[in-house]
Structures are given as C-alpha cells and as structure tokens.
Amino acid sequence: GPCVLWLSHCLGLLCLHPPASHSLLQESQQSSADFRIYIENHTRNPDDLSRKQVRIYQLYSRTTGKHVQIMGKKINANGDDGGKYALLVVETETFGSHIRIKGKESEHYICMTEKGKIVGRPDGRKQECVFVEEFLENNYTALVSAKYKGWYLGFNRKGRPKKGPQTTQKQQEAHFMKRQPKGFRELQLRRAPLRKRLKFKFSFMCTY
C-alpha cells in the first residue's frame, strides 16, 4: 500500500543522507571500542563468565556534585563528567551485590586499609578491595566495605576520601549515583527526537 511505499522511500533517504546524529554515533562507537575490547579480554575464560559481570559507569558524589576518579594510588570525588579518570570498570559478583571498582585509565582498584583509609591498588583480588552495594530510598547507592563492616566509601566536601570509621550510611558523604559517561547520554538525547518525528509522520500518512 502507500504506507509501505512511503516507508521504503524514507529508509532509502536515511541511507543516502544519514542524519547529523550519525557522526556522533560513529564517534561514540569509536570512543567505546576500547571498552568492548577490555570486556572481551577479561571475559574470555568461561570460569570468569560464570562468576562475574563487568559494567562501565561513573559514580556521582552527592557531596561534591562531581564524580569519583581513580588517579593511581590517589582517589577523590572531583572528577568531571566524562573525564578519563572518572570512568570506572565495575566487576560484579553474580552471587550478590559484591563489587570491585577499577579505574579504566589508571588500572587501579578502590581499596580500604585496616585503618579505614581509601587507596588505589593495582591488585583488586583481596577482600579489602570488595564493596557491597546498598540501595537507598533516595535513589542513591552506598558502598560498604565487605571486610570492615560498617565502614563506607565516602568523600568530604573538598572531594577528599573519609576514613572508614568516620562514615555511616546516613551521611551524604557516602551517597553516590551511577551515571553513564557524558558522550553516551548526549547520543541518546539527540537520537530520540528523530525517532519521534519519523513515527509521527508515518502514523499521520497511514491514517489519512
């Protein structure tokens, strides 16, 4: 019918004249290519696939209004949205909410010492580098040490890490929100209007 002919014509135009968001999509795919390679290289072992899942996101700090960033041994909550040190590779154990947080750029994990100090370490296999996610009613997430019960990952207003014994779940310093990297959010926002326009136009022509 006329609707099928119109849809074929529209798809042909999209192939010949891709929308402006096409270039942004290519940039996003190129920038995320190394993320996919990273995940593939770390999940080739069948045993790894059965034990853990790997996600990539940012941790927005409720206190500083910025993001947690791992700069080698030093960790703070002053990272910009989309900053390379704020990009986190989060390994989640399938049997629960136990996670290990690694900096994509620095290759260091967030760990807590026996004195409650937050440090970055290249080897995250020890229990002091494991945190448990606690989901709060205000849509924020708290991260408590799996080894030192009651000690949370937290940062003061200057973005400096707080020691575990000085933290509680109710403190805003220990509240975080998971966020996608800046480039991926912009891609979603710019592509949405195009889909809505095509859907509306197609519906209108088929109706009338």
mmCIF file of C-alpha atoms in Angstrom:
data_model
loop_
_atom_site.group_PDB
_atom_site.id
_atom_site.type_symbol
_atom_site.label_atom_id
_atom_site.label_comp_id
_atom_site.label_asym_id
_atom_site.label_seq_id
_atom_site.Cartn_x
_atom_site.Cartn_y
_atom_site.Cartn_z
ATOM 1 C CA GLY A 1 0.000 0.000 0.000
ATOM 2 C CA PRO A 2 1.037 3.695 0.084
ATOM 3 C CA CYS A 3 2.362 3.329 3.640
ATOM 4 C CA VAL A 4 4.810 0.600 2.632
ATOM 5 C CA LEU A 5 5.991 2.622 -0.389
ATOM 6 C CA TRP A 6 6.461 5.728 1.756
ATOM 7 C CA LEU A 7 8.398 3.797 4.421
ATOM 8 C CA SER A 8 10.702 2.297 1.761
ATOM 9 C CA HIS A 9 11.310 5.763 0.337
ATOM 10 C CA CYS A 10 12.044 7.152 3.805
ATOM 11 C CA LEU A 11 14.519 4.384 4.600
ATOM 12 C CA GLY A 12 16.215 4.999 1.267
ATOM 13 C CA LEU A 13 16.676 8.667 2.114
ATOM 14 C CA LEU A 14 18.134 7.798 5.505
ATOM 15 C CA CYS A 15 20.689 5.504 3.863
ATOM 16 C CA LEU A 16 21.677 8.127 1.262
ATOM 17 C CA HIS A 17 21.560 11.074 3.673
ATOM 18 C CA PRO A 18 22.299 9.899 7.235
ATOM 19 C CA PRO A 19 21.158 12.273 9.999
ATOM 20 C CA ALA A 20 23.530 14.560 11.844
ATOM 21 C CA SER A 21 23.485 12.206 14.807
ATOM 22 C CA HIS A 22 25.160 9.559 12.592
ATOM 23 C CA SER A 23 28.564 11.200 13.025
ATOM 24 C CA LEU A 24 28.028 11.439 16.764
ATOM 25 C CA LEU A 25 27.114 7.753 16.808
ATOM 26 C CA GLN A 26 30.350 6.915 14.990
ATOM 27 C CA GLU A 27 32.351 8.958 17.496
ATOM 28 C CA SER A 28 30.638 7.254 20.405
ATOM 29 C CA GLN A 29 31.222 3.816 18.902
ATOM 30 C CA GLN A 30 34.872 4.649 18.308
ATOM 31 C CA SER A 31 35.373 6.011 21.822
ATOM 32 C CA SER A 32 33.719 2.952 23.347
ATOM 33 C CA ALA A 33 35.605 0.445 21.190
ATOM 34 C CA ASP A 34 38.356 0.063 23.761
ATOM 35 C CA PHE A 35 35.715 -0.592 26.455
ATOM 36 C CA ARG A 36 34.385 -3.545 24.455
ATOM 37 C CA ILE A 37 37.903 -4.853 23.852
ATOM 38 C CA TYR A 38 38.614 -4.550 27.569
ATOM 39 C CA ILE A 39 35.496 -6.524 28.462
ATOM 40 C CA GLU A 40 36.186 -9.199 25.842
ATOM 41 C CA ASN A 41 39.766 -9.676 27.008
ATOM 42 C CA HIS A 42 38.637 -10.072 30.609
ATOM 43 C CA THR A 43 35.742 -12.455 29.995
ATOM 44 C CA ARG A 44 37.227 -14.955 27.551
ATOM 45 C CA ASN A 45 37.720 -17.507 30.309
ATOM 46 C CA PRO A 46 34.445 -19.451 30.758
ATOM 47 C CA ASP A 47 35.034 -19.510 34.520
ATOM 48 C CA ASP A 48 35.134 -15.697 34.571
ATOM 49 C CA LEU A 49 31.839 -15.516 32.678
ATOM 50 C CA SER A 50 30.137 -17.680 35.275
ATOM 51 C CA ARG A 51 31.492 -15.714 38.209
ATOM 52 C CA LYS A 52 31.241 -12.024 37.362
ATOM 53 C CA GLN A 53 29.767 -9.357 35.163
ATOM 54 C CA VAL A 54 31.566 -6.215 34.008
ATOM 55 C CA ARG A 55 29.892 -2.809 33.733
ATOM 56 C CA ILE A 56 31.230 0.647 32.932
ATOM 57 C CA TYR A 57 29.814 3.796 34.513
ATOM 58 C CA GLN A 58 30.598 6.836 36.673
ATOM 59 C CA LEU A 59 29.895 7.405 40.367
ATOM 60 C CA TYR A 60 28.358 10.803 41.038
ATOM 61 C CA SER A 61 29.109 12.109 44.537
ATOM 62 C CA ARG A 62 26.189 13.703 46.351
ATOM 63 C CA THR A 63 28.576 15.814 48.431
ATOM 64 C CA THR A 64 30.807 17.361 45.761
ATOM 65 C CA GLY A 65 28.472 17.282 42.756
ATOM 66 C CA LYS A 66 31.303 15.688 40.786
ATOM 67 C CA HIS A 67 32.489 12.150 40.117
ATOM 68 C CA VAL A 68 34.740 9.650 41.840
ATOM 69 C CA GLN A 69 38.029 9.351 39.985
ATOM 70 C CA ILE A 70 40.900 6.906 40.462
ATOM 71 C CA MET A 71 44.254 8.529 39.729
ATOM 72 C CA GLY A 72 46.580 5.695 40.581
ATOM 73 C CA LYS A 73 47.087 5.461 44.337
ATOM 74 C CA LYS A 74 45.104 8.652 44.943
ATOM 75 C CA ILE A 75 41.315 8.725 44.810
ATOM 76 C CA ASN A 76 38.992 11.728 45.055
ATOM 77 C CA ALA A 77 35.484 12.863 44.131
ATOM 78 C CA ASN A 78 36.414 15.857 41.982
ATOM 79 C CA GLY A 79 36.199 14.235 38.556
ATOM 80 C CA ASP A 80 34.419 15.959 35.663
ATOM 81 C CA ASP A 81 31.564 14.328 33.818
ATOM 82 C CA GLY A 82 33.165 12.270 31.043
ATOM 83 C CA GLY A 83 36.682 12.647 32.454
ATOM 84 C CA LYS A 84 39.015 9.751 31.687
ATOM 85 C CA TYR A 85 39.868 9.119 35.345
ATOM 86 C CA ALA A 86 36.162 9.121 36.287
ATOM 87 C CA LEU A 87 35.399 6.183 34.004
ATOM 88 C CA LEU A 88 35.043 3.119 36.217
ATOM 89 C CA VAL A 89 35.103 -0.573 35.334
ATOM 90 C CA VAL A 90 32.884 -2.297 37.903
ATOM 91 C CA GLU A 91 33.165 -6.061 38.372
ATOM 92 C CA THR A 92 30.048 -7.530 39.976
ATOM 93 C CA GLU A 93 29.974 -10.965 41.560
ATOM 94 C CA THR A 94 26.916 -12.907 40.391
ATOM 95 C CA PHE A 95 26.101 -14.274 43.848
ATOM 96 C CA GLY A 96 25.302 -10.872 45.327
ATOM 97 C CA SER A 97 25.975 -7.144 45.352
ATOM 98 C CA HIS A 98 29.713 -7.511 45.938
ATOM 99 C CA ILE A 99 31.690 -5.341 43.538
ATOM 100 C CA ARG A 100 35.240 -4.319 42.723
ATOM 101 C CA ILE A 101 35.755 -0.835 41.287
ATOM 102 C CA LYS A 102 38.638 -0.246 38.911
ATOM 103 C CA GLY A 103 39.759 2.894 37.110
ATOM 104 C CA LYS A 104 39.660 2.390 33.337
ATOM 105 C CA GLU A 105 42.593 4.757 32.811
ATOM 106 C CA SER A 106 44.745 4.092 35.895
ATOM 107 C CA GLU A 107 44.147 0.315 36.169
ATOM 108 C CA HIS A 108 43.911 0.690 39.979
ATOM 109 C CA TYR A 109 41.160 -0.565 42.279
ATOM 110 C CA ILE A 110 39.485 1.293 45.139
ATOM 111 C CA CYS A 111 40.531 -0.417 48.375
ATOM 112 C CA MET A 112 40.200 0.254 52.108
ATOM 113 C CA THR A 113 43.061 -0.386 54.527
ATOM 114 C CA GLU A 114 42.720 -1.791 58.042
ATOM 115 C CA LYS A 115 42.786 1.796 59.319
ATOM 116 C CA GLY A 116 39.926 2.776 57.032
ATOM 117 C CA LYS A 117 42.000 4.747 54.538
ATOM 118 C CA ILE A 118 40.844 4.762 50.907
ATOM 119 C CA VAL A 119 43.678 3.974 48.480
ATOM 120 C CA GLY A 120 44.169 2.793 44.899
ATOM 121 C CA ARG A 121 45.895 -0.530 44.305
ATOM 122 C CA PRO A 122 46.777 -2.400 41.086
ATOM 123 C CA ASP A 123 45.656 -5.748 42.510
ATOM 124 C CA GLY A 124 41.979 -5.868 43.479
ATOM 125 C CA ARG A 125 41.681 -9.537 44.386
ATOM 126 C CA LYS A 126 41.943 -9.002 48.139
ATOM 127 C CA GLN A 127 38.815 -8.683 50.266
ATOM 128 C CA GLU A 128 39.713 -5.116 51.260
ATOM 129 C CA CYS A 129 39.034 -4.099 47.638
ATOM 130 C CA VAL A 130 35.492 -5.505 47.666
ATOM 131 C CA PHE A 131 32.457 -3.338 48.463
ATOM 132 C CA VAL A 132 28.791 -4.196 48.938
ATOM 133 C CA GLU A 133 26.125 -2.075 47.249
ATOM 134 C CA GLU A 134 23.342 -0.789 49.479
ATOM 135 C CA PHE A 135 20.436 0.795 47.620
ATOM 136 C CA LEU A 136 18.877 3.735 49.468
ATOM 137 C CA GLU A 137 15.348 5.144 49.358
ATOM 138 C CA ASN A 138 16.546 8.429 47.831
ATOM 139 C CA ASN A 139 17.793 6.638 44.676
ATOM 140 C CA TYR A 140 21.391 6.897 45.840
ATOM 141 C CA THR A 141 23.728 3.982 46.494
ATOM 142 C CA ALA A 142 26.057 3.455 49.453
ATOM 143 C CA LEU A 143 29.161 1.263 49.253
ATOM 144 C CA VAL A 144 30.169 -0.518 52.454
ATOM 145 C CA SER A 145 33.410 -2.444 52.840
ATOM 146 C CA ALA A 146 32.950 -6.204 52.579
ATOM 147 C CA LYS A 147 35.825 -6.753 55.013
ATOM 148 C CA TYR A 148 35.337 -3.934 57.509
ATOM 149 C CA LYS A 149 31.655 -3.955 58.440
ATOM 150 C CA GLY A 150 30.046 -0.535 58.857
ATOM 151 C CA TRP A 151 32.854 1.315 57.076
ATOM 152 C CA TYR A 152 31.699 3.120 53.933
ATOM 153 C CA LEU A 153 33.305 4.699 50.906
ATOM 154 C CA GLY A 154 32.848 8.432 51.450
ATOM 155 C CA PHE A 155 34.249 11.836 50.470
ATOM 156 C CA ASN A 156 34.107 15.226 52.172
ATOM 157 C CA ARG A 157 33.042 18.488 50.510
ATOM 158 C CA LYS A 158 36.543 19.018 49.143
ATOM 159 C CA GLY A 159 36.417 15.640 47.448
ATOM 160 C CA ARG A 160 38.911 14.000 49.772
ATOM 161 C CA PRO A 161 38.224 10.431 50.952
ATOM 162 C CA LYS A 162 36.994 9.974 54.513
ATOM 163 C CA LYS A 163 38.314 7.208 56.731
ATOM 164 C CA GLY A 164 36.005 4.260 57.203
ATOM 165 C CA PRO A 165 35.409 4.686 60.959
ATOM 166 C CA GLN A 166 34.203 8.263 60.316
ATOM 167 C CA THR A 167 31.420 7.185 57.946
ATOM 168 C CA THR A 168 27.844 5.951 58.267
ATOM 169 C CA GLN A 169 25.207 5.008 55.745
ATOM 170 C CA LYS A 170 23.073 8.071 56.544
ATOM 171 C CA GLN A 171 25.832 10.572 55.733
ATOM 172 C CA GLN A 172 25.574 12.361 52.392
ATOM 173 C CA GLU A 173 29.321 11.887 52.056
ATOM 174 C CA ALA A 174 28.646 8.173 51.485
ATOM 175 C CA HIS A 175 25.886 8.607 48.883
ATOM 176 C CA PHE A 176 26.546 8.032 45.187
ATOM 177 C CA MET A 177 24.566 7.781 41.979
ATOM 178 C CA LYS A 178 25.507 5.678 38.957
ATOM 179 C CA ARG A 179 25.719 7.673 35.740
ATOM 180 C CA GLN A 180 26.570 6.868 32.146
ATOM 181 C CA PRO A 181 29.526 8.687 30.560
ATOM 182 C CA LYS A 182 28.684 12.074 29.075
ATOM 183 C CA GLY A 183 29.035 11.036 25.422
ATOM 184 C CA PHE A 184 26.523 8.202 25.706
ATOM 185 C CA ARG A 185 23.832 10.410 27.302
ATOM 186 C CA GLU A 186 24.211 13.071 24.575
ATOM 187 C CA LEU A 187 23.847 10.407 21.894
ATOM 188 C CA GLN A 188 20.570 9.168 23.396
ATOM 189 C CA LEU A 189 19.155 12.683 23.739
ATOM 190 C CA ARG A 190 19.989 13.679 20.154
ATOM 191 C CA ARG A 191 18.682 10.489 18.571
ATOM 192 C CA ALA A 192 15.320 10.472 20.389
ATOM 193 C CA PRO A 193 13.698 13.431 18.503
ATOM 194 C CA LEU A 194 14.487 11.825 15.125
ATOM 195 C CA ARG A 195 12.690 8.595 16.030
ATOM 196 C CA LYS A 196 9.680 10.502 17.327
ATOM 197 C CA ARG A 197 9.430 12.614 14.153
ATOM 198 C CA LEU A 198 9.525 9.551 11.862
ATOM 199 C CA LYS A 199 6.988 7.692 13.975
ATOM 200 C CA PHE A 200 4.572 10.634 13.955
ATOM 201 C CA LYS A 201 4.903 11.254 10.200
ATOM 202 C CA PHE A 202 4.386 7.603 9.322
ATOM 203 C CA SER A 203 1.334 7.364 11.572
ATOM 204 C CA PHE A 204 -0.134 10.533 10.035
ATOM 205 C CA MET A 205 0.205 9.320 6.433
ATOM 206 C CA CYS A 206 -1.276 5.901 7.203
ATOM 207 C CA THR A 207 -4.238 7.473 8.979
ATOM 208 C CA TYR A 208 -5.066 9.964 6.271
#
